[in-house]
PDB file of C-alpha atoms (C1' of nucleotides) in Angstrom:
ATOM      1  CA  MET A  29       5.950 -47.602  47.250  1.00 88.00           C
ATOM      2  CA  THR A  30       5.054 -46.155  50.755  1.00 94.00           C
ATOM      3  CA  PRO A  31       6.953 -48.125  53.618  1.00 98.00           C
ATOM      4  CA  LEU A  32       5.749 -48.090  57.017  1.00 98.00           C
ATOM      5  CA  PRO A  33       7.354 -45.463  59.073  1.00 98.00           C
ATOM      6  CA  LEU A  34      10.116 -46.256  61.618  1.00 98.00           C
ATOM      7  CA  SER A  35       8.005 -45.093  64.277  1.00 98.00           C
ATOM      8  CA  PHE A  36       5.418 -48.087  63.779  1.00 98.00           C
ATOM      9  CA  TYR A  37       8.001 -50.601  65.010  1.00 98.00           C
ATOM     10  CA  GLN A  38       8.936 -48.590  68.038  1.00 98.00           C
ATOM     11  CA  ASP A  39       5.898 -49.695  70.331  1.00 97.00           C
ATOM     12  CA  HIS A  40       7.206 -51.519  73.458  1.00 97.00           C
ATOM     13  CA  ASP A  41       4.444 -54.190  73.223  1.00 98.00           C
ATOM     14  CA  VAL A  42       5.601 -56.761  70.771  1.00 98.00           C
ATOM     15  CA  VAL A  43       2.499 -58.819  71.454  1.00 98.00           C
ATOM     16  CA  ARG A  44       0.162 -56.208  70.117  1.00 98.00           C
ATOM     17  CA  LEU A  45       2.706 -55.338  67.158  1.00 98.00           C
ATOM     18  CA  ALA A  46       2.488 -58.907  66.077  1.00 98.00           C
ATOM     19  CA  GLN A  47      -1.271 -58.504  65.740  1.00 98.00           C
ATOM     20  CA  ASP A  48      -0.891 -55.113  64.028  1.00 98.00           C
ATOM     21  CA  LEU A  49       1.485 -56.528  61.265  1.00 98.00           C
ATOM     22  CA  LEU A  50      -1.492 -58.809  60.211  1.00 98.00           C
ATOM     23  CA  GLY A  51      -2.814 -57.289  56.935  1.00 98.00           C
ATOM     24  CA  LYS A  52       0.113 -55.438  56.238  1.00 98.00           C
ATOM     25  CA  SER A  53       2.362 -56.041  53.002  1.00 98.00           C
ATOM     26  CA  ILE A  54       5.750 -57.183  52.815  1.00 98.00           C
ATOM     27  CA  PHE A  55       7.912 -56.870  49.527  1.00 98.00           C
ATOM     28  CA  THR A  56      11.246 -57.771  48.097  1.00 98.00           C
ATOM     29  CA  ASP A  57      12.699 -56.126  45.126  1.00 98.00           C
ATOM     30  CA  PHE A  58      16.110 -57.155  44.153  1.00 97.00           C
ATOM     31  CA  PRO A  59      18.111 -55.610  41.077  1.00 96.00           C
ATOM     32  CA  GLY A  60      17.387 -57.669  38.051  1.00 96.00           C
ATOM     33  CA  GLU A  61      14.701 -59.994  39.795  1.00 97.00           C
ATOM     34  CA  GLY A  62      11.714 -57.964  40.245  1.00 97.00           C
ATOM     35  CA  LEU A  63       9.063 -57.109  42.765  1.00 98.00           C
ATOM     36  CA  ALA A  64       7.537 -60.168  44.949  1.00 98.00           C
ATOM     37  CA  GLY A  65       5.296 -59.663  47.984  1.00 98.00           C
ATOM     38  CA  GLY A  66       2.068 -60.540  50.013  1.00 98.00           C
ATOM     39  CA  MET A  67      -0.111 -59.728  52.764  1.00 98.00           C
ATOM     40  CA  ILE A  68       1.234 -60.961  56.132  1.00 98.00           C
ATOM     41  CA  ILE A  69      -1.483 -63.322  57.492  1.00 98.00           C
ATOM     42  CA  GLU A  70       0.400 -65.160  60.241  1.00 98.00           C
ATOM     43  CA  THR A  71       3.057 -63.710  63.081  1.00 98.00           C
ATOM     44  CA  GLU A  72       4.581 -64.937  66.345  1.00 98.00           C
ATOM     45  CA  ALA A  73       5.814 -62.559  69.020  1.00 98.00           C
ATOM     46  CA  TYR A  74       9.224 -63.281  70.875  1.00 98.00           C
ATOM     47  CA  ARG A  75       9.398 -60.933  74.006  1.00 97.00           C
ATOM     48  CA  GLY A  76      13.087 -60.729  74.574  1.00 93.00           C
ATOM     49  CA  PRO A  77      14.629 -61.065  77.880  1.00 95.00           C
ATOM     50  CA  GLU A  78      11.452 -62.365  79.506  1.00 96.00           C
ATOM     51  CA  ASP A  79      10.831 -64.965  76.959  1.00 97.00           C
ATOM     52  CA  LYS A  80      12.383 -68.400  77.093  1.00 96.00           C
ATOM     53  CA  ALA A  81      11.467 -69.113  73.467  1.00 97.00           C
ATOM     54  CA  CYS A  82      13.270 -65.853  72.314  1.00 97.00           C
ATOM     55  CA  HIS A  83      16.882 -66.245  71.185  1.00 97.00           C
ATOM     56  CA  ALA A  84      17.392 -63.049  73.240  1.00 97.00           C
ATOM     57  CA  TYR A  85      16.128 -64.521  76.505  1.00 96.00           C
ATOM     58  CA  ASN A  86      17.775 -63.100  79.620  1.00 96.00           C
ATOM     59  CA  MET A  87      19.505 -60.536  77.345  1.00 96.00           C
ATOM     60  CA  ARG A  88      21.669 -63.174  75.741  1.00 96.00           C
ATOM     61  CA  ARG A  89      23.819 -60.959  73.400  1.00 95.00           C
ATOM     62  CA  THR A  90      25.614 -63.105  70.959  1.00 95.00           C
ATOM     63  CA  PRO A  91      27.032 -62.353  67.264  1.00 94.00           C
ATOM     64  CA  ARG A  92      23.637 -63.937  66.083  1.00 96.00           C
ATOM     65  CA  THR A  93      21.233 -61.925  68.425  1.00 97.00           C
ATOM     66  CA  GLU A  94      22.807 -58.788  68.220  1.00 97.00           C
ATOM     67  CA  VAL A  95      20.403 -57.298  65.548  1.00 98.00           C
ATOM     68  CA  MET A  96      17.501 -57.892  67.816  1.00 98.00           C
ATOM     69  CA  PHE A  97      18.973 -55.217  70.027  1.00 98.00           C
ATOM     70  CA  HIS A  98      18.943 -52.798  67.529  1.00 98.00           C
ATOM     71  CA  GLN A  99      16.014 -50.068  67.318  1.00 98.00           C
ATOM     72  CA  GLY A 100      12.895 -51.378  65.743  1.00 98.00           C
ATOM     73  CA  GLY A 101      12.497 -51.585  62.030  1.00 98.00           C
ATOM     74  CA  VAL A 102      15.172 -53.898  60.913  1.00 98.00           C
ATOM     75  CA  ALA A 103      15.215 -57.547  59.840  1.00 98.00           C
ATOM     76  CA  TYR A 104      16.672 -60.333  61.999  1.00 98.00           C
ATOM     77  CA  VAL A 105      17.195 -63.269  59.565  1.00 98.00           C
ATOM     78  CA  TYR A 106      18.839 -66.507  60.856  1.00 98.00           C
ATOM     79  CA  LEU A 107      19.347 -70.096  59.606  1.00 97.00           C
ATOM     80  CA  CYS A 108      17.059 -72.799  61.195  1.00 97.00           C
ATOM     81  CA  TYR A 109      17.560 -76.324  61.168  1.00 96.00           C
ATOM     82  CA  GLY A 110      20.878 -75.831  59.025  1.00 95.00           C
ATOM     83  CA  MET A 111      18.850 -74.945  55.737  1.00 96.00           C
ATOM     84  CA  HIS A 112      15.811 -72.606  56.271  1.00 97.00           C
ATOM     85  CA  SER A 113      16.079 -68.825  56.460  1.00 98.00           C
ATOM     86  CA  LEU A 114      13.597 -67.136  58.913  1.00 98.00           C
ATOM     87  CA  LEU A 115      12.613 -63.665  58.886  1.00 98.00           C
ATOM     88  CA  ASN A 116      12.014 -61.705  61.853  1.00 98.00           C
ATOM     89  CA  VAL A 117      10.880 -57.808  62.432  1.00 98.00           C
ATOM     90  CA  VAL A 118      12.843 -56.419  65.082  1.00 98.00           C
ATOM     91  CA  THR A 119      10.778 -54.038  67.281  1.00 98.00           C
ATOM     92  CA  GLY A 120      10.717 -51.538  70.261  1.00 98.00           C
ATOM     93  CA  PRO A 121      13.469 -49.126  71.253  1.00 97.00           C
ATOM     94  CA  GLU A 122      17.425 -49.935  71.084  1.00 97.00           C
ATOM     95  CA  ASP A 123      18.468 -52.474  73.714  1.00 97.00           C
ATOM     96  CA  THR A 124      14.997 -54.093  73.847  1.00 97.00           C
ATOM     97  CA  PRO A 125      15.354 -57.262  71.942  1.00 97.00           C
ATOM     98  CA  HIS A 126      11.799 -57.968  70.853  1.00 98.00           C
ATOM     99  CA  ALA A 127      11.039 -59.683  67.302  1.00 98.00           C
ATOM    100  CA  ILE A 128       8.047 -60.917  65.407  1.00 98.00           C
ATOM    101  CA  LEU A 129       8.402 -63.968  63.255  1.00 98.00           C
ATOM    102  CA  ILE A 130       6.805 -63.689  59.942  1.00 98.00           C
ATOM    103  CA  ARG A 131       5.230 -67.359  59.534  1.00 98.00           C
ATOM    104  CA  ALA A 132       3.025 -66.905  56.575  1.00 98.00           C
ATOM    105  CA  LEU A 133       1.689 -64.542  53.763  1.00 98.00           C
ATOM    106  CA  HIS A 134      -1.164 -64.434  51.021  1.00 98.00           C
ATOM    107  CA  PRO A 135       0.672 -63.772  47.900  1.00 98.00           C
ATOM    108  CA  THR A 136      -0.230 -60.862  45.815  1.00 98.00           C
ATOM    109  CA  HIS A 137       2.668 -59.568  43.764  1.00 98.00           C
ATOM    110  CA  GLY A 138       5.355 -61.407  41.572  1.00 98.00           C
ATOM    111  CA  ILE A 139       3.732 -64.651  41.753  1.00 98.00           C
ATOM    112  CA  ASN A 140       5.377 -66.114  38.873  1.00 98.00           C
ATOM    113  CA  LEU A 141       8.826 -65.241  40.310  1.00 98.00           C
ATOM    114  CA  MET A 142       7.910 -66.712  43.610  1.00 98.00           C
ATOM    115  CA  GLU A 143       6.908 -69.982  41.890  1.00 98.00           C
ATOM    116  CA  LYS A 144      10.234 -70.123  40.218  1.00 98.00           C
ATOM    117  CA  ARG A 145      12.105 -69.409  43.417  1.00 98.00           C
ATOM    118  CA  ARG A 146       9.958 -72.364  44.867  1.00 98.00           C
ATOM    119  CA  LYS A 147      10.524 -74.376  41.973  1.00 97.00           C
ATOM    120  CA  GLY A 148       6.828 -74.954  41.597  1.00 96.00           C
ATOM    121  CA  LYS A 149       6.622 -76.441  45.159  1.00 96.00           C
ATOM    122  CA  LEU A 150       3.328 -75.554  47.253  1.00 96.00           C
ATOM    123  CA  PRO A 151       2.561 -73.986  49.470  1.00 97.00           C
ATOM    124  CA  LEU A 152       4.027 -70.782  47.842  1.00 98.00           C
ATOM    125  CA  THR A 153       4.425 -68.625  50.911  1.00 98.00           C
ATOM    126  CA  GLY A 154       2.936 -70.607  53.647  1.00 98.00           C
ATOM    127  CA  GLY A 155       5.510 -71.244  56.513  1.00 98.00           C
ATOM    128  CA  PRO A 156       8.426 -69.283  57.657  1.00 98.00           C
ATOM    129  CA  GLY A 157      11.008 -71.014  55.607  1.00 98.00           C
ATOM    130  CA  THR A 158       9.049 -71.284  52.605  1.00 98.00           C
ATOM    131  CA  LEU A 159       8.214 -67.516  52.330  1.00 98.00           C
ATOM    132  CA  CYS A 160      11.829 -66.530  52.687  1.00 98.00           C
ATOM    133  CA  GLN A 161      12.477 -68.748  49.746  1.00 98.00           C
ATOM    134  CA  ALA A 162       9.562 -67.239  47.776  1.00 98.00           C
ATOM    135  CA  LEU A 163      10.857 -63.743  48.615  1.00 98.00           C
ATOM    136  CA  GLY A 164      14.291 -64.536  48.039  1.00 98.00           C
ATOM    137  CA  ILE A 165      15.372 -63.663  51.646  1.00 98.00           C
ATOM    138  CA  THR A 166      18.417 -65.114  53.028  1.00 97.00           C
ATOM    139  CA  THR A 167      20.696 -64.394  55.914  1.00 97.00           C
ATOM    140  CA  LYS A 168      22.524 -61.838  53.975  1.00 97.00           C
ATOM    141  CA  LEU A 169      19.626 -59.460  54.711  1.00 98.00           C
ATOM    142  CA  ASN A 170      20.139 -59.746  58.406  1.00 98.00           C
ATOM    143  CA  GLY A 171      20.242 -56.153  59.907  1.00 97.00           C
ATOM    144  CA  THR A 172      18.651 -54.668  56.887  1.00 98.00           C
ATOM    145  CA  THR A 173      15.907 -51.943  57.398  1.00 98.00           C
ATOM    146  CA  PHE A 174      12.352 -52.526  56.422  1.00 98.00           C
ATOM    147  CA  SER A 175      12.001 -48.886  55.258  1.00 97.00           C
ATOM    148  CA  GLU A 176      13.404 -49.074  51.442  1.00 97.00           C
ATOM    149  CA  PRO A 177      14.378 -51.653  48.737  1.00 97.00           C
ATOM    150  CA  PRO A 178      15.113 -54.433  48.642  1.00 98.00           C
ATOM    151  CA  LEU A 179      12.997 -55.264  51.673  1.00 98.00           C
ATOM    152  CA  TRP A 180      10.173 -53.056  52.929  1.00 98.00           C
ATOM    153  CA  ILE A 181       6.758 -53.437  54.710  1.00 98.00           C
ATOM    154  CA  GLU A 182       3.751 -51.335  53.598  1.00 98.00           C
ATOM    155  CA  ASP A 183       0.245 -50.726  54.834  1.00 98.00           C
ATOM    156  CA  ARG A 184      -2.051 -51.004  51.945  1.00 98.00           C
ATOM    157  CA  ASN A 185      -5.102 -50.202  54.004  1.00 97.00           C
ATOM    158  CA  ILE A 186      -6.619 -53.689  54.463  1.00 96.00           C
ATOM    159  CA  PRO A 187      -9.120 -53.510  57.016  1.00 97.00           C
ATOM    160  CA  VAL A 188      -8.527 -55.966  59.819  1.00 98.00           C
ATOM    161  CA  HIS A 189     -10.929 -56.631  62.522  1.00 97.00           C
ATOM    162  CA  PRO A 190     -10.079 -58.105  66.177  1.00 97.00           C
ATOM    163  CA  GLU A 191     -12.684 -61.100  65.417  1.00 97.00           C
ATOM    164  CA  GLN A 192     -10.544 -61.939  62.396  1.00 98.00           C
ATOM    165  CA  ILE A 193      -7.440 -62.697  64.640  1.00 98.00           C
ATOM    166  CA  ILE A 194      -6.974 -66.016  65.944  1.00 98.00           C
ATOM    167  CA  ALA A 195      -4.425 -66.598  68.816  1.00 98.00           C
ATOM    168  CA  GLY A 196      -2.487 -69.837  69.491  1.00 97.00           C
ATOM    169  CA  PRO A 197       0.631 -71.527  70.975  1.00 96.00           C
ATOM    170  CA  ARG A 198       3.770 -70.779  69.018  1.00 97.00           C
ATOM    171  CA  ILE A 199       5.284 -73.511  66.895  1.00 97.00           C
ATOM    172  CA  GLY A 200       8.472 -75.600  67.621  1.00 96.00           C
ATOM    173  CA  ILE A 201       9.485 -74.309  70.880  1.00 95.00           C
ATOM    174  CA  ASP A 202       8.774 -77.159  73.186  1.00 92.00           C
ATOM    175  CA  TYR A 203      11.883 -76.309  75.046  1.00 92.00           C
ATOM    176  CA  ALA A 204      10.574 -73.171  76.329  1.00 94.00           C
ATOM    177  CA  GLN A 205       9.072 -74.680  79.264  1.00 93.00           C
ATOM    178  CA  GLU A 206       6.345 -72.403  81.078  1.00 94.00           C
ATOM    179  CA  HIS A 207       6.524 -69.945  77.947  1.00 95.00           C
ATOM    180  CA  ALA A 208       5.838 -72.773  75.376  1.00 95.00           C
ATOM    181  CA  HIS A 209       1.991 -72.408  75.270  1.00 94.00           C
ATOM    182  CA  LEU A 210       1.826 -68.560  75.554  1.00 97.00           C
ATOM    183  CA  PRO A 211      -0.849 -67.613  73.002  1.00 98.00           C
ATOM    184  CA  TRP A 212       1.413 -65.518  71.093  1.00 98.00           C
ATOM    185  CA  ARG A 213       1.080 -66.868  67.592  1.00 98.00           C
ATOM    186  CA  PHE A 214      -1.474 -64.962  65.449  1.00 98.00           C
ATOM    187  CA  GLN A 215      -3.381 -65.748  62.352  1.00 98.00           C
ATOM    188  CA  LEU A 216      -5.424 -63.723  60.013  1.00 98.00           C
ATOM    189  CA  MET A 217      -8.670 -65.317  59.014  1.00 97.00           C
ATOM    190  CA  ILE A 218      -9.378 -64.161  55.581  1.00 90.00           C
ATOM    191  CA  GLY A 219     -12.591 -64.673  53.195  1.00 79.00           C
TER     192      GLY A 219
ATOM    193  C1'  DG B  21      38.164 -78.437  69.572  1.00 55.11           C
ATOM    194  C1'  DT B  22      34.059 -80.920  69.867  1.00 55.11           C
ATOM    195  C1'  DA B  23      29.349 -81.976  70.831  1.00 55.11           C
ATOM    196  C1'  DT B  24      24.662 -80.969  70.544  1.00 55.11           C
ATOM    197  C1'  DG B  25      20.137 -79.709  68.788  1.00 55.11           C
ATOM    198  C1'  DG B  26      17.144 -76.420  66.579  1.00 55.11           C
ATOM    199  C1'  DA B  27      11.231 -70.384  65.808  1.00 55.11           C
ATOM    200  C1'  DT B  28      11.287 -76.469  59.410  1.00 55.11           C
ATOM    201  C1'  DC B  29       9.973 -78.477  55.055  1.00 55.11           C
ATOM    202  C1'  DC B  30       9.329 -82.438  52.428  1.00 55.11           C
ATOM    203  C1'  DT B  31       8.164 -87.004  51.540  1.00 55.11           C
ATOM    204  C1'  DT B  32       6.798 -91.506  53.122  1.00 55.11           C
TER     205       DT B  32
ATOM    206  C1'  DA C   4       7.022 -90.543  61.415  1.00 55.11           C
ATOM    207  C1'  DG C   5      11.681 -89.417  59.814  1.00 55.11           C
ATOM    208  C1'  DG C   6      15.607 -87.531  57.092  1.00 55.11           C
ATOM    209  C1'  DA C   7      17.964 -83.533  55.516  1.00 55.11           C
ATOM    210  C1'  DT C   8      21.742 -80.470  56.873  1.00 55.11           C
ATOM    211  C1'  DC C   9      24.807 -76.806  59.070  1.00 55.11           C
ATOM    212  C1'  DC C  10      25.399 -72.960  62.210  1.00 55.11           C
ATOM    213  C1'  DA C  11      25.399 -71.201  66.614  1.00 55.11           C
ATOM    214  C1'  DT C  12      26.130 -72.256  71.086  1.00 55.11           C
ATOM    215  C1'  DA C  13      27.937 -74.225  75.291  1.00 55.11           C
ATOM    216  C1'  DC C  14      31.120 -76.655  77.172  1.00 55.11           C
ATOM    217  C1'  DG C  15      35.824 -78.116  78.608  1.00 55.11           C
TER     218       DG C  15
END
DNA sequence: GTATGGATCCTT
DNA sequence: AGGATCCATACG
């Protein structure tokens, strides 16, 4: 277990970091449950104060968005549509509320455990709510660091070439007006 | 206190 | 194409 250093998350450019997270691996390991994880293959960047799609747009600071104002390297987990936990990576220095939504993984570890959590449904780790269910991530993990169990991100030295990255508009944010079609969703094409 | 709607998923 | 399902937020 060699988590990414916290310095990785301090970059001011959340759009670049959303691409840098592609190919990295995310894991959970809860006591008595076991290791589960996979490679990040889809992300979306949410650029804090300037981004109408971001919960922290215009520096909106509420009990929910508070975690995004922390220094980068912690998890922002919130409940969407009343039933799905969604996982974000908070980035940037303190008081810069940037976050990256993790939208899909390529499963690699603990597949049996993830299938059990998913009750056999497919896809196993495709979609932001689905992957949280597979990894056992709930809002209880809001604010926890990505640098140690039960939740962490590793660089397993998977090479990622720029031509493997597809950019497109973010999903489910029609309300964000002129920011709704920014190409801040990134997918990693894998063989 | 009440109303509103959502960074989704699943089935039809 | 629509229902599930409930919290956070905004308003009065």
